[in-house]
Tab-separated table of C-alpha atoms in Angstrom:
chain	number	residue	atom	x	y	z
F	1	MET	CA	-7.372	87.666	-7.159
F	2	VAL	CA	-5.236	86.846	-10.161
F	3	ASN	CA	-6.232	84.529	-12.941
F	4	GLN	CA	-3.709	83.558	-15.600
F	5	MET	CA	-4.474	81.424	-18.602
F	6	GLY	CA	-2.027	80.464	-21.331
F	7	LYS	CA	-3.243	80.107	-24.863
F	8	ASP	CA	-1.475	78.952	-27.967
F	9	MET	CA	-2.073	81.911	-30.324
F	10	GLY	CA	0.643	81.211	-32.831
F	11	GLY	CA	3.086	83.720	-31.388
F	12	GLY	CA	3.076	82.172	-27.916
F	13	ASP	CA	1.590	85.255	-26.157
F	14	THR	CA	0.184	84.814	-22.610
F	15	TYR	CA	-3.184	86.332	-21.600
F	16	THR	CA	-3.285	87.817	-18.096
F	17	TYR	CA	-6.290	89.115	-16.140
F	18	ALA	CA	-6.190	90.685	-12.672
F	19	THR	CA	-8.801	92.241	-10.343
F	20	GLU	CA	-8.582	93.973	-7.005
F	21	PRO	CA	-9.604	91.921	-3.939
F	22	ARG	CA	-13.019	92.725	-2.369
F	23	PRO	CA	-15.096	91.322	0.523
F	24	VAL	CA	-17.810	88.750	-0.100
F	25	ALA	CA	-21.337	90.003	0.488
F	26	ASN	CA	-23.398	88.222	3.153
F	27	ARG	CA	-26.300	86.819	1.177
F	28	ARG	CA	-27.865	85.097	4.163
F	29	LYS	CA	-28.585	81.971	2.154
F	30	PRO	CA	-29.182	78.672	3.955
F	31	LYS	CA	-26.544	76.024	3.854
F	32	TYR	CA	-28.811	73.656	1.996
F	33	ARG	CA	-31.459	74.336	-0.610
F	34	GLU	CA	-35.112	74.141	0.212
F	35	PRO	CA	-37.188	71.324	-1.283
F	36	GLU	CA	-38.997	73.885	-3.499
F	37	GLU	CA	-35.714	74.743	-5.202
F	38	LEU	CA	-35.043	71.158	-6.335
F	39	ASP	CA	-36.128	69.867	-9.710
F	40	GLU	CA	-38.734	67.209	-10.147
F	41	ASP	CA	-36.079	64.721	-11.329
F	42	GLU	CA	-34.113	65.217	-8.120
F	43	ILE	CA	-37.170	64.654	-5.856
F	44	GLY	CA	-38.596	61.167	-5.973
F	45	ALA	CA	-42.344	60.583	-5.865
F	46	ALA	CA	-42.048	58.430	-2.730
F	47	ASN	CA	-38.648	59.441	-1.394
F	48	ILE	CA	-38.925	59.747	2.382
F	49	MET	CA	-35.668	61.641	2.491
F	50	PHE	CA	-37.529	64.725	1.213
F	51	ASP	CA	-40.911	64.013	2.792
F	52	ARG	CA	-41.736	66.666	5.437
F	53	ARG	CA	-43.976	64.259	7.259
F	54	VAL	CA	-40.922	62.258	8.343
F	55	ILE	CA	-39.578	63.731	11.555
F	56	ARG	CA	-35.826	63.870	12.007
F	57	GLY	CA	-33.822	64.567	15.102
F	58	ASN	CA	-35.575	65.067	18.467
F	59	THR	CA	-39.122	63.675	18.385
F	60	TYR	CA	-40.187	65.352	21.648
F	61	ALA	CA	-40.842	68.593	19.851
F	62	ALA	CA	-43.518	67.559	17.388
F	63	GLN	CA	-43.688	69.406	14.108
F	64	ILE	CA	-46.913	70.867	12.732
F	65	LEU	CA	-47.759	69.076	9.506
F	66	PRO	CA	-50.711	69.514	7.186
F	67	ALA	CA	-53.403	66.870	6.963
F	68	ALA	CA	-52.697	66.216	3.298
F	69	PRO	CA	-49.316	66.499	1.626
F	70	PRO	CA	-49.101	69.548	-0.611
F	71	ASN	CA	-49.153	68.844	-4.284
F	72	ASP	CA	-46.385	71.081	-5.478
F	73	ASN	CA	-45.425	69.129	-8.594
F	74	VAL	CA	-47.554	71.321	-10.880
F	75	SER	CA	-46.167	74.575	-9.514
F	76	HIS	CA	-42.624	73.203	-9.702
F	77	THR	CA	-43.170	72.237	-13.313
F	78	LYS	CA	-44.557	75.661	-14.158
F	79	ARG	CA	-41.788	77.485	-12.418
F	80	ARG	CA	-39.236	75.323	-14.175
F	81	LYS	CA	-40.874	76.142	-17.504
F	82	MET	CA	-41.100	79.837	-16.876
F	83	HIS	CA	-37.572	79.948	-15.533
F	84	GLN	CA	-38.686	82.394	-12.880
F	85	GLN	CA	-37.739	82.346	-9.224
F	86	PRO	CA	-40.919	82.665	-7.111
F	87	PRO	CA	-40.883	85.243	-4.366
F	88	GLY	CA	-40.033	83.675	-1.043
F	89	THR	CA	-40.321	84.601	2.563
F	90	PRO	CA	-37.692	87.107	3.573
F	91	HIS	CA	-35.043	85.924	5.926
F	92	ALA	CA	-35.475	86.498	9.609
F	93	VAL	CA	-33.557	89.299	11.182
F	94	GLU	CA	-30.717	88.576	13.458
F	95	GLY	CA	-31.784	87.269	16.845
F	96	ARG	CA	-35.047	85.794	15.529
F	97	ARG	CA	-36.085	82.703	13.664
F	98	HIS	CA	-39.062	81.522	11.619
F	99	ILE	CA	-41.478	78.957	13.058
F	100	ASP	CA	-44.072	76.718	11.422
F	101	VAL	CA	-47.697	77.736	11.733
F	102	GLN	CA	-50.716	75.485	11.269
F	103	THR	CA	-52.746	76.320	8.198
F	104	ASP	CA	-54.819	73.133	8.077
F	105	SER	CA	-58.595	72.970	8.205
F	106	PHE	CA	-58.606	71.482	11.729
F	107	LEU	CA	-56.463	72.939	14.436
F	108	GLU	CA	-54.572	70.735	16.845
F	109	GLU	CA	-53.147	71.572	20.197
F	110	LEU	CA	-49.387	71.560	20.021
F	111	THR	CA	-47.526	70.398	23.098
F	112	ASP	CA	-43.995	69.253	23.701
F	113	THR	CA	-45.058	66.565	26.160
F	114	VAL	CA	-47.293	63.659	25.321
F	115	PRO	CA	-50.373	63.491	27.579
F	116	GLU	CA	-50.353	60.464	29.838
F	117	ARG	CA	-53.086	58.911	32.040
F	118	ASP	CA	-53.222	55.826	34.345
F	119	VAL	CA	-56.224	53.508	34.054
F	120	ASN	CA	-56.794	50.373	36.177
F	121	THR	CA	-59.205	47.456	35.775
F	122	GLN	CA	-60.038	44.350	37.795
F	123	THR	CA	-61.258	40.977	36.450
F	124	ASP	CA	-63.297	38.351	38.306
F	125	PRO	CA	-61.278	35.354	39.594
F	126	PHE	CA	-61.701	32.038	37.701
F	127	MET	CA	-62.032	28.682	39.374
F	128	ASP	CA	-59.723	25.777	38.437
F	129	ARG	CA	-61.215	23.523	35.782
F	130	PRO	CA	-61.600	19.872	36.859
F	131	PRO	CA	-59.640	17.282	34.831
F	132	THR	CA	-61.403	15.882	31.805
F	133	PRO	CA	-62.524	12.260	32.477
F	134	LEU	CA	-61.039	9.502	30.288
F	135	PHE	CA	-63.271	8.639	27.388
F	136	ILE	CA	-64.336	4.991	27.478
F	137	PRO	CA	-66.473	3.862	24.531
F	138	MET	CA	-69.583	1.863	25.143
F	139	LYS	CA	-69.069	-1.861	25.237
F	140	ILE	CA	-70.590	-3.784	22.337
F	141	GLY	CA	-70.507	-7.436	21.309
F	142	VAL	CA	-70.417	-10.709	23.221
F	143	ASP	CA	-67.406	-11.925	25.272
F	144	ALA	CA	-66.023	-15.396	24.633
F	145	GLU	CA	-63.078	-17.339	26.084
F	146	THR	CA	-61.117	-20.450	25.180
F	147	GLN	CA	-59.011	-22.665	27.434
F	148	ILE	CA	-55.639	-23.697	25.924
F	149	GLU	CA	-53.910	-26.635	27.579
F	150	PRO	CA	-50.101	-26.981	27.656
F	151	GLY	CA	-48.871	-28.596	24.468
F	152	ASP	CA	-51.862	-27.623	22.327
F	153	LEU	CA	-50.126	-24.825	20.428
F	154	PHE	CA	-46.443	-25.809	20.557
F	155	ASP	CA	-44.688	-29.192	20.764
F	156	PHE	CA	-40.983	-28.659	21.291
F	157	ASP	CA	-39.879	-32.111	20.123
F	158	PHE	CA	-41.962	-31.835	16.956
F	159	GLU	CA	-41.058	-28.223	16.229
F	160	VAL	CA	-37.322	-28.622	16.861
F	161	GLU	CA	-36.973	-31.609	14.532
F	162	PRO	CA	-36.909	-29.598	11.256
F	163	ILE	CA	-34.488	-27.096	12.801
F	164	LEU	CA	-32.154	-29.895	13.818
F	165	GLU	CA	-32.487	-31.467	10.380
F	166	VAL	CA	-31.562	-28.158	8.759
F	167	LEU	CA	-28.559	-27.657	11.090
F	168	VAL	CA	-27.278	-31.213	10.578
F	169	GLY	CA	-27.957	-31.012	6.825
F	170	LYS	CA	-26.161	-27.672	6.552
F	171	THR	CA	-23.223	-29.020	8.565
F	172	LEU	CA	-22.953	-32.130	6.413
F	173	GLU	CA	-23.371	-30.079	3.246
F	174	GLN	CA	-20.669	-27.643	4.387
F	175	GLY	CA	-18.346	-30.550	5.205
F	176	LEU	CA	-19.081	-32.165	1.837
F	177	MET	CA	-18.457	-28.862	0.066
F	178	GLU	CA	-15.128	-28.442	1.887
F	179	VAL	CA	-14.095	-31.996	0.936
F	180	MET	CA	-15.121	-31.405	-2.677
F	181	GLU	CA	-13.277	-28.094	-2.661
F	182	GLU	CA	-10.120	-29.786	-1.334
F	183	GLU	CA	-10.407	-32.478	-4.004
F	184	GLU	CA	-10.953	-29.835	-6.657
F	185	LEU	CA	-7.929	-27.861	-5.403
F	186	ALA	CA	-5.854	-31.074	-5.444
F	187	ALA	CA	-7.017	-31.791	-9.008
F	188	MET	CA	-6.215	-28.214	-10.011
F	189	ARG	CA	-2.744	-28.492	-8.475
F	190	ALA	CA	-2.150	-31.801	-10.260
F	191	HIS	CA	-3.358	-30.287	-13.540
F	192	GLN	CA	-1.135	-27.266	-12.962
F	193	GLU	CA	1.869	-29.480	-12.236
F	194	HIS	CA	1.137	-31.507	-15.385
F	195	PHE	CA	0.815	-28.286	-17.367
F	196	GLU	CA	4.097	-26.976	-15.903
F	197	GLN	CA	5.839	-30.219	-16.822
F	198	ILE	CA	4.520	-29.993	-20.390
F	199	ARG	CA	5.470	-26.337	-20.547
F	200	ASN	CA	8.975	-27.043	-19.213
F	201	ALA	CA	9.390	-29.840	-21.753
F	202	GLU	CA	8.229	-27.532	-24.533
F	203	LEU	CA	10.519	-24.805	-23.234
F	204	VAL	CA	13.485	-27.205	-23.244
F	205	ALA	CA	12.619	-28.305	-26.780
F	206	THR	CA	12.278	-24.666	-27.870
F	207	GLN	CA	15.607	-23.769	-26.293
F	208	ARG	CA	17.210	-26.778	-27.989
F	209	MET	CA	15.788	-25.711	-31.354
F	210	GLU	CA	16.906	-22.123	-30.768
F	211	ALA	CA	20.413	-23.341	-29.887
F	212	ALA	CA	20.519	-25.502	-33.037
F	213	GLU	CA	19.319	-22.593	-35.176
F	214	LYS	CA	21.874	-20.331	-33.541
F	215	ARG	CA	24.648	-22.831	-34.260
F	216	LYS	CA	23.527	-23.048	-37.888
F	217	ILE	CA	23.579	-19.267	-38.225
F	218	GLU	CA	27.028	-19.060	-36.619
F	219	GLU	CA	28.326	-21.828	-38.908
F	220	LYS	CA	26.883	-20.018	-41.927
F	221	GLU	CA	28.503	-16.739	-40.896
F	222	ARG	CA	31.819	-18.527	-40.294
F	223	ARG	CA	31.687	-20.178	-43.726
F	224	LEU	CA	30.873	-16.845	-45.378
F	225	ALA	CA	33.786	-15.189	-43.538
F	226	GLN	CA	36.133	-17.979	-44.687
F	227	GLU	CA	34.906	-17.564	-48.258
F	228	ARG	CA	35.485	-13.797	-48.082
F	229	ASP	CA	39.011	-14.347	-46.709
F	230	ARG	CA	39.728	-16.841	-49.483
F	231	LEU	CA	38.548	-14.464	-52.173
F	232	GLU	CA	40.615	-11.649	-50.614
F	233	ARG	CA	43.723	-13.843	-50.574
F	234	GLU	CA	43.180	-14.917	-54.173
F	235	LYS	CA	42.837	-11.276	-55.178
F	236	GLN	CA	46.070	-10.366	-53.405
F	237	VAL	CA	47.849	-13.307	-55.063
F	238	ARG	CA	46.610	-12.247	-58.492
F	239	GLU	CA	47.761	-8.687	-57.870
F	240	LYS	CA	51.193	-9.907	-56.738
F	241	VAL	CA	51.571	-12.216	-59.776
F	242	ALA	CA	50.602	-9.397	-62.104
F	243	ALA	CA	53.054	-7.033	-60.393
F	244	GLN	CA	55.861	-9.639	-60.603
F	245	THR	CA	55.130	-10.291	-64.292
F	246	PHE	CA	55.162	-6.567	-65.040
F	247	ALA	CA	58.388	-6.029	-63.066
F	248	ARG	CA	60.065	-9.035	-64.684
F	249	GLY	CA	59.207	-7.758	-68.155
F	250	TYR	CA	60.319	-4.238	-67.231
F	251	LEU	CA	63.650	-5.314	-65.654
F	252	THR	CA	64.644	-7.960	-68.193
F	253	GLY	CA	67.413	-5.881	-69.875
F	254	LEU	CA	67.992	-3.463	-67.045
F	255	VAL	CA	69.823	-5.819	-64.716
F	256	GLY	CA	72.612	-6.699	-67.148
F	257	ASN	CA	73.300	-3.094	-68.044
F	258	VAL	CA	73.433	-1.991	-64.409
F	259	PHE	CA	75.810	-4.744	-63.418
F	260	ASP	CA	78.063	-3.944	-66.326
F	261	LYS	CA	78.258	-0.270	-65.364
F	262	LEU	CA	78.869	-0.999	-61.718
F	263	PHE	CA	81.565	-3.528	-62.536
F	264	GLU	CA	83.272	-0.992	-64.738
F	265	GLN	CA	83.133	1.669	-61.970
F	266	GLY	CA	84.620	-0.702	-59.373
F	267	TYR	CA	81.611	-1.059	-57.108
F	268	PHE	CA	81.728	-4.858	-57.013
F	269	TYR	CA	83.230	-6.505	-53.944
F	270	ASP	CA	82.636	-9.588	-51.739
F	271	PRO	CA	79.159	-8.946	-50.379
F	272	VAL	CA	79.268	-11.690	-47.782
F	273	GLU	CA	82.329	-10.388	-46.063
F	274	LYS	CA	81.114	-6.790	-46.129
F	275	GLU	CA	77.712	-7.753	-44.820
F	276	VAL	CA	79.282	-9.855	-42.065
F	277	GLU	CA	81.572	-7.083	-40.925
F	278	GLU	CA	79.261	-4.093	-41.255
F	279	SER	CA	75.882	-5.519	-40.632
F	280	PHE	CA	75.888	-9.006	-39.158
F	281	MET	CA	78.451	-8.629	-36.368
F	282	PRO	CA	77.032	-5.367	-34.859
F	283	TRP	CA	73.535	-6.779	-35.115
F	284	LEU	CA	74.624	-10.035	-33.513
F	285	GLN	CA	76.291	-8.230	-30.577
F	286	LYS	CA	73.260	-6.040	-30.080
F	287	GLU	CA	70.877	-8.960	-30.210
F	288	VAL	CA	73.002	-11.031	-27.794
F	289	GLY	CA	73.028	-8.142	-25.267
F	290	THR	CA	69.303	-7.662	-25.660
F	291	CYS	CA	68.664	-11.384	-25.141
F	292	ILE	CA	70.809	-11.436	-22.028
F	293	GLN	CA	68.976	-8.428	-20.584
F	294	LYS	CA	65.596	-9.961	-21.402
F	295	GLU	CA	66.597	-13.284	-19.871
F	296	THR	CA	67.822	-11.554	-16.690
F	297	ALA	CA	64.610	-9.513	-16.425
F	298	ALA	CA	62.528	-12.599	-17.176
F	299	ARG	CA	64.305	-14.579	-14.454
F	300	ALA	CA	63.715	-11.768	-11.944
F	301	VAL	CA	60.062	-11.514	-12.949
F	302	VAL	CA	59.586	-15.291	-12.741
F	303	ASP	CA	61.201	-15.382	-9.297
F	304	ALA	CA	58.963	-12.563	-8.083
F	305	VAL	CA	55.885	-14.222	-9.572
F	306	ILE	CA	56.795	-17.572	-8.007
F	307	GLU	CA	57.369	-15.963	-4.614
F	308	GLU	CA	54.101	-14.004	-4.786
F	309	ALA	CA	52.265	-17.126	-5.927
F	310	GLN	CA	53.661	-19.081	-2.979
F	311	ILE	CA	52.567	-16.341	-0.558
F	312	LYS	CA	49.094	-16.187	-2.105
F	313	MET	CA	48.836	-19.978	-2.110
F	314	LYS	CA	49.722	-20.100	1.585
F	315	ALA	CA	47.163	-17.365	2.371
F	316	ALA	CA	44.551	-19.134	0.237
F	317	ARG	CA	45.310	-22.443	1.958
F	318	VAL	CA	44.906	-20.785	5.380
F	319	LYS	CA	41.634	-19.126	4.307
F	320	ALA	CA	40.387	-22.389	2.828
F	321	GLU	CA	41.152	-24.229	6.052
F	322	GLU	CA	39.429	-21.520	8.078
F	323	TYR	CA	36.435	-21.563	5.729
F	324	ARG	CA	36.213	-25.372	5.886
F	325	ALA	CA	36.432	-25.262	9.681
F	326	GLN	CA	33.740	-22.560	9.807
F	327	GLN	CA	31.516	-24.484	7.372
F	328	LYS	CA	32.018	-27.651	9.382
F	329	LYS	CA	31.131	-25.813	12.580
F	330	GLN	CA	28.015	-24.288	10.989
F	331	GLU	CA	26.953	-27.676	9.637
F	332	GLU	CA	27.499	-29.230	13.050
F	333	ASP	CA	25.488	-26.446	14.743
F	334	ALA	CA	22.715	-26.815	12.183
F	335	ARG	CA	22.676	-30.590	12.623
F	336	ILE	CA	22.525	-30.256	16.423
F	337	ALA	CA	19.741	-27.640	16.169
F	338	GLU	CA	17.812	-29.874	13.775
F	339	GLU	CA	18.238	-32.864	16.085
F	340	VAL	CA	17.024	-30.793	19.040
F	341	ARG	CA	14.041	-29.525	17.029
F	342	LEU	CA	13.174	-33.048	15.872
F	343	ALA	CA	13.508	-34.359	19.413
F	344	LYS	CA	11.197	-31.617	20.707
F	345	LEU	CA	8.762	-32.282	17.889
F	346	VAL	CA	8.792	-36.034	18.582
F	347	GLU	CA	8.331	-35.361	22.287
F	348	GLU	CA	5.399	-33.000	21.601
F	349	ARG	CA	3.794	-35.474	19.232
F	350	GLN	CA	4.312	-38.272	21.750
F	351	THR	CA	2.745	-36.126	24.484
F	352	GLN	CA	-0.217	-35.244	22.248
F	353	LEU	CA	-0.643	-38.903	21.308
F	354	GLU	CA	-0.518	-39.996	24.939
F	355	ALA	CA	-3.072	-37.283	25.868
F	356	LEU	CA	-5.358	-38.358	23.013
F	357	VAL	CA	-5.082	-42.061	23.985
F	358	HIS	CA	-5.742	-41.182	27.630
F	359	MET	CA	-8.836	-39.199	26.615
F	360	ILE	CA	-10.065	-42.108	24.442
F	361	LEU	CA	-9.571	-44.661	27.232
F	362	TYR	CA	-10.761	-42.705	30.253
F	363	ASP	CA	-12.483	-39.410	29.309
F	364	LEU	CA	-14.743	-40.541	26.462
F	365	ASN	CA	-16.096	-43.506	28.512
F	366	LEU	CA	-16.187	-45.774	25.471
F	367	ILE	CA	-15.371	-48.945	27.421
F	368	PRO	CA	-15.615	-49.830	31.113
F	369	VAL	CA	-12.648	-49.159	33.345
F	370	GLU	CA	-12.614	-52.837	34.428
F	371	THR	CA	-11.957	-53.896	30.819
F	372	ILE	CA	-9.025	-51.447	30.616
F	373	GLU	CA	-7.574	-52.743	33.903
F	374	ALA	CA	-7.981	-56.361	32.741
F	375	THR	CA	-6.162	-55.521	29.504
F	376	ILE	CA	-3.337	-53.846	31.481
F	377	VAL	CA	-3.025	-56.945	33.682
F	378	ALA	CA	-2.974	-59.204	30.586
F	379	LEU	CA	-0.241	-57.136	28.941
F	380	THR	CA	1.907	-56.896	32.096
F	381	PRO	CA	4.655	-59.570	31.917
F	382	GLU	CA	5.121	-61.892	34.859
F	383	PRO	CA	8.068	-61.113	37.115
F	384	GLU	CA	11.139	-63.256	36.692
F	385	PRO	CA	11.723	-65.770	39.504
F	386	THR	CA	14.474	-64.997	41.936
F	387	PRO	CA	17.348	-67.444	41.384
F	388	GLU	CA	18.149	-69.533	44.411
F	389	PRO	CA	21.754	-69.412	45.670
F	390	GLU	CA	23.816	-72.554	45.209
F	391	GLU	CA	24.911	-74.383	48.309
F	392	PRO	CA	28.660	-74.025	48.875
F	393	GLU	CA	30.862	-77.053	49.206
F	394	GLU	CA	32.750	-77.837	52.282
F	395	GLY	CA	35.480	-75.336	52.978
F	396	GLU	CA	34.083	-72.701	50.592
F	397	GLU	CA	32.540	-69.388	51.516
F	398	MET	CA	28.904	-68.620	51.091
F	399	PRO	CA	28.460	-66.995	47.664
F	400	GLU	CA	26.805	-63.581	47.420
F	401	LEU	CA	23.100	-63.479	46.762
F	402	PRO	CA	22.257	-62.447	43.225
F	403	PRO	CA	20.354	-59.168	42.893
F	404	PRO	CA	16.584	-59.522	42.660
F	405	PRO	CA	15.154	-59.202	39.170
F	406	PRO	CA	13.642	-55.810	38.322
F	407	ASP	CA	9.895	-55.331	38.440
F	408	PRO	CA	8.204	-55.703	35.079
F	409	GLU	CA	7.244	-52.422	33.472
F	410	PRO	CA	3.472	-51.888	33.055
F	411	PRO	CA	2.236	-51.511	29.492
F	412	THR	CA	1.682	-48.031	28.104
F	413	GLU	CA	-1.744	-46.642	27.256
F	414	ILE	CA	-0.901	-46.862	23.553
F	415	GLN	CA	-0.196	-50.602	23.907
F	416	VAL	CA	-3.478	-50.983	25.807
F	417	LEU	CA	-5.395	-49.163	23.012
F	418	ASP	CA	-3.704	-51.340	20.339
F	419	LYS	CA	-4.629	-54.474	22.300
F	420	LEU	CA	-8.271	-53.339	22.576
F	421	LEU	CA	-8.431	-52.579	18.849
F	422	LEU	CA	-6.888	-55.977	17.976
F	423	ASP	CA	-9.302	-57.827	20.252
F	424	GLY	CA	-12.292	-56.010	18.762
F	425	THR	CA	-13.352	-54.601	22.111
F	426	LEU	CA	-13.095	-51.102	20.680
F	427	GLN	CA	-13.822	-50.059	17.080
F	428	LYS	CA	-12.130	-47.276	15.107
F	429	GLU	CA	-15.469	-45.980	13.868
F	430	THR	CA	-16.697	-45.574	17.451
F	431	ILE	CA	-13.548	-43.628	18.371
F	432	GLN	CA	-13.878	-41.375	15.310
F	433	GLU	CA	-17.550	-40.705	16.009
F	434	ALA	CA	-16.872	-39.921	19.682
F	435	LEU	CA	-13.986	-37.568	18.812
F	436	LEU	CA	-16.100	-35.802	16.173
F	437	LEU	CA	-18.978	-35.328	18.591
F	438	PHE	CA	-16.548	-34.187	21.305
F	439	ASN	CA	-15.117	-31.519	19.020
F	440	MET	CA	-18.623	-30.432	17.982
F	441	GLY	CA	-19.761	-30.211	21.618
F	442	ASP	CA	-22.621	-32.688	21.105
F	443	SER	CA	-25.198	-33.476	23.786
F	444	HIS	CA	-23.876	-37.061	24.082
F	445	PHE	CA	-21.239	-35.639	26.480
F	446	THR	CA	-22.033	-34.758	30.030
F	447	LYS	CA	-20.738	-31.692	31.882
F	448	ASP	CA	-17.559	-33.608	32.883
F	449	LYS	CA	-17.020	-34.544	29.175
F	450	ARG	CA	-18.126	-38.165	29.567
F	451	TYR	CA	-19.426	-39.832	26.415
F	452	VAL	CA	-22.916	-41.272	26.688
F	453	PRO	CA	-23.844	-43.324	23.562
F	454	GLU	CA	-27.371	-43.301	22.175
F	455	GLY	CA	-29.890	-45.657	23.792
């Protein structure tokens, strides 16, 4: 075994210690310490892990335990204070082992098997218990009875009257509330339209005032701009006049002296001729050529523009004709569709009206059928008489018989209803009441929807 340990001793020397190897002596110590060797802090007062009365492992081999647990706390404390190891039992030799021996006051037989014994017993049979009778309390008091005839407690006609009054009243109240609500909505719409008209008028007046104010502001800004331009022009004119006055005063004697010197040096010549030859003629030729080129280019451009305009005008004319034809076709289709829709609507309304008139005349049973037939006969025009053929004169052929007149068309149900209303046979109020009751499913109608008036 070699143990090396480095220490920092200033000079950096290393301490080395070495011993020769030797075998370890067999101390025959158990793998775990006995409970007596543990301190009091390590053993809990009620820790079952170190309680010898708790059997671990196989329970078939019962351990011999004392009647009362040994109180070893005092001895442990003393031994810990004295720091002395108490003498213990020497270890068993090889091939043998220590066993526990009973040292209690009362000896018990130790066995590995639990004694068992079979014991039997027999009980007397019990008879079935009869069912408990139903408890009926003793009758007390005096019986009495009363005969109630039909109609004594409930009269349907009398009892149903308030219910019917409530139903009719609620229906009328609901109808009145709906009518009042419609009138209120109509008044609200009229008030809203009046308010919108007033608001639109105020908006137009406001826009007119805003436009007038805007025009005033624009006029003011334009006048201010004109005044600024005028002041700027006056300033420029004053500056020019001042500059001319200064130049005139500065060049008053200079012009005469310069001309005199130039005349003496021979610089004077005919300026018109020189200007015409050197300046005017080349400029004139150049300008004439430029004008000719511009005119030629302008003519070409105008021709191209005219040609393109003609092409575009033709294309636009063709598109306009196509668009007009398409618009005309669409308008014609829309007009035809509208006519068809109106015709269908008129036909539906006519059918509904005829069905309603038929129901009023025949289904509601407001007037007798004989009265309706008499009215139809009265409204049917008399047939025209058949004209008699004229007798031919001698030598002439028999003329052809004229065609018989057509049969008169019978009156429509609408004409019959108008005739009955005009004659007073049928009243509008009666029709309205019958239709209202028919829609409400009133009892005045029979199962086949025939109207039976009151009384």
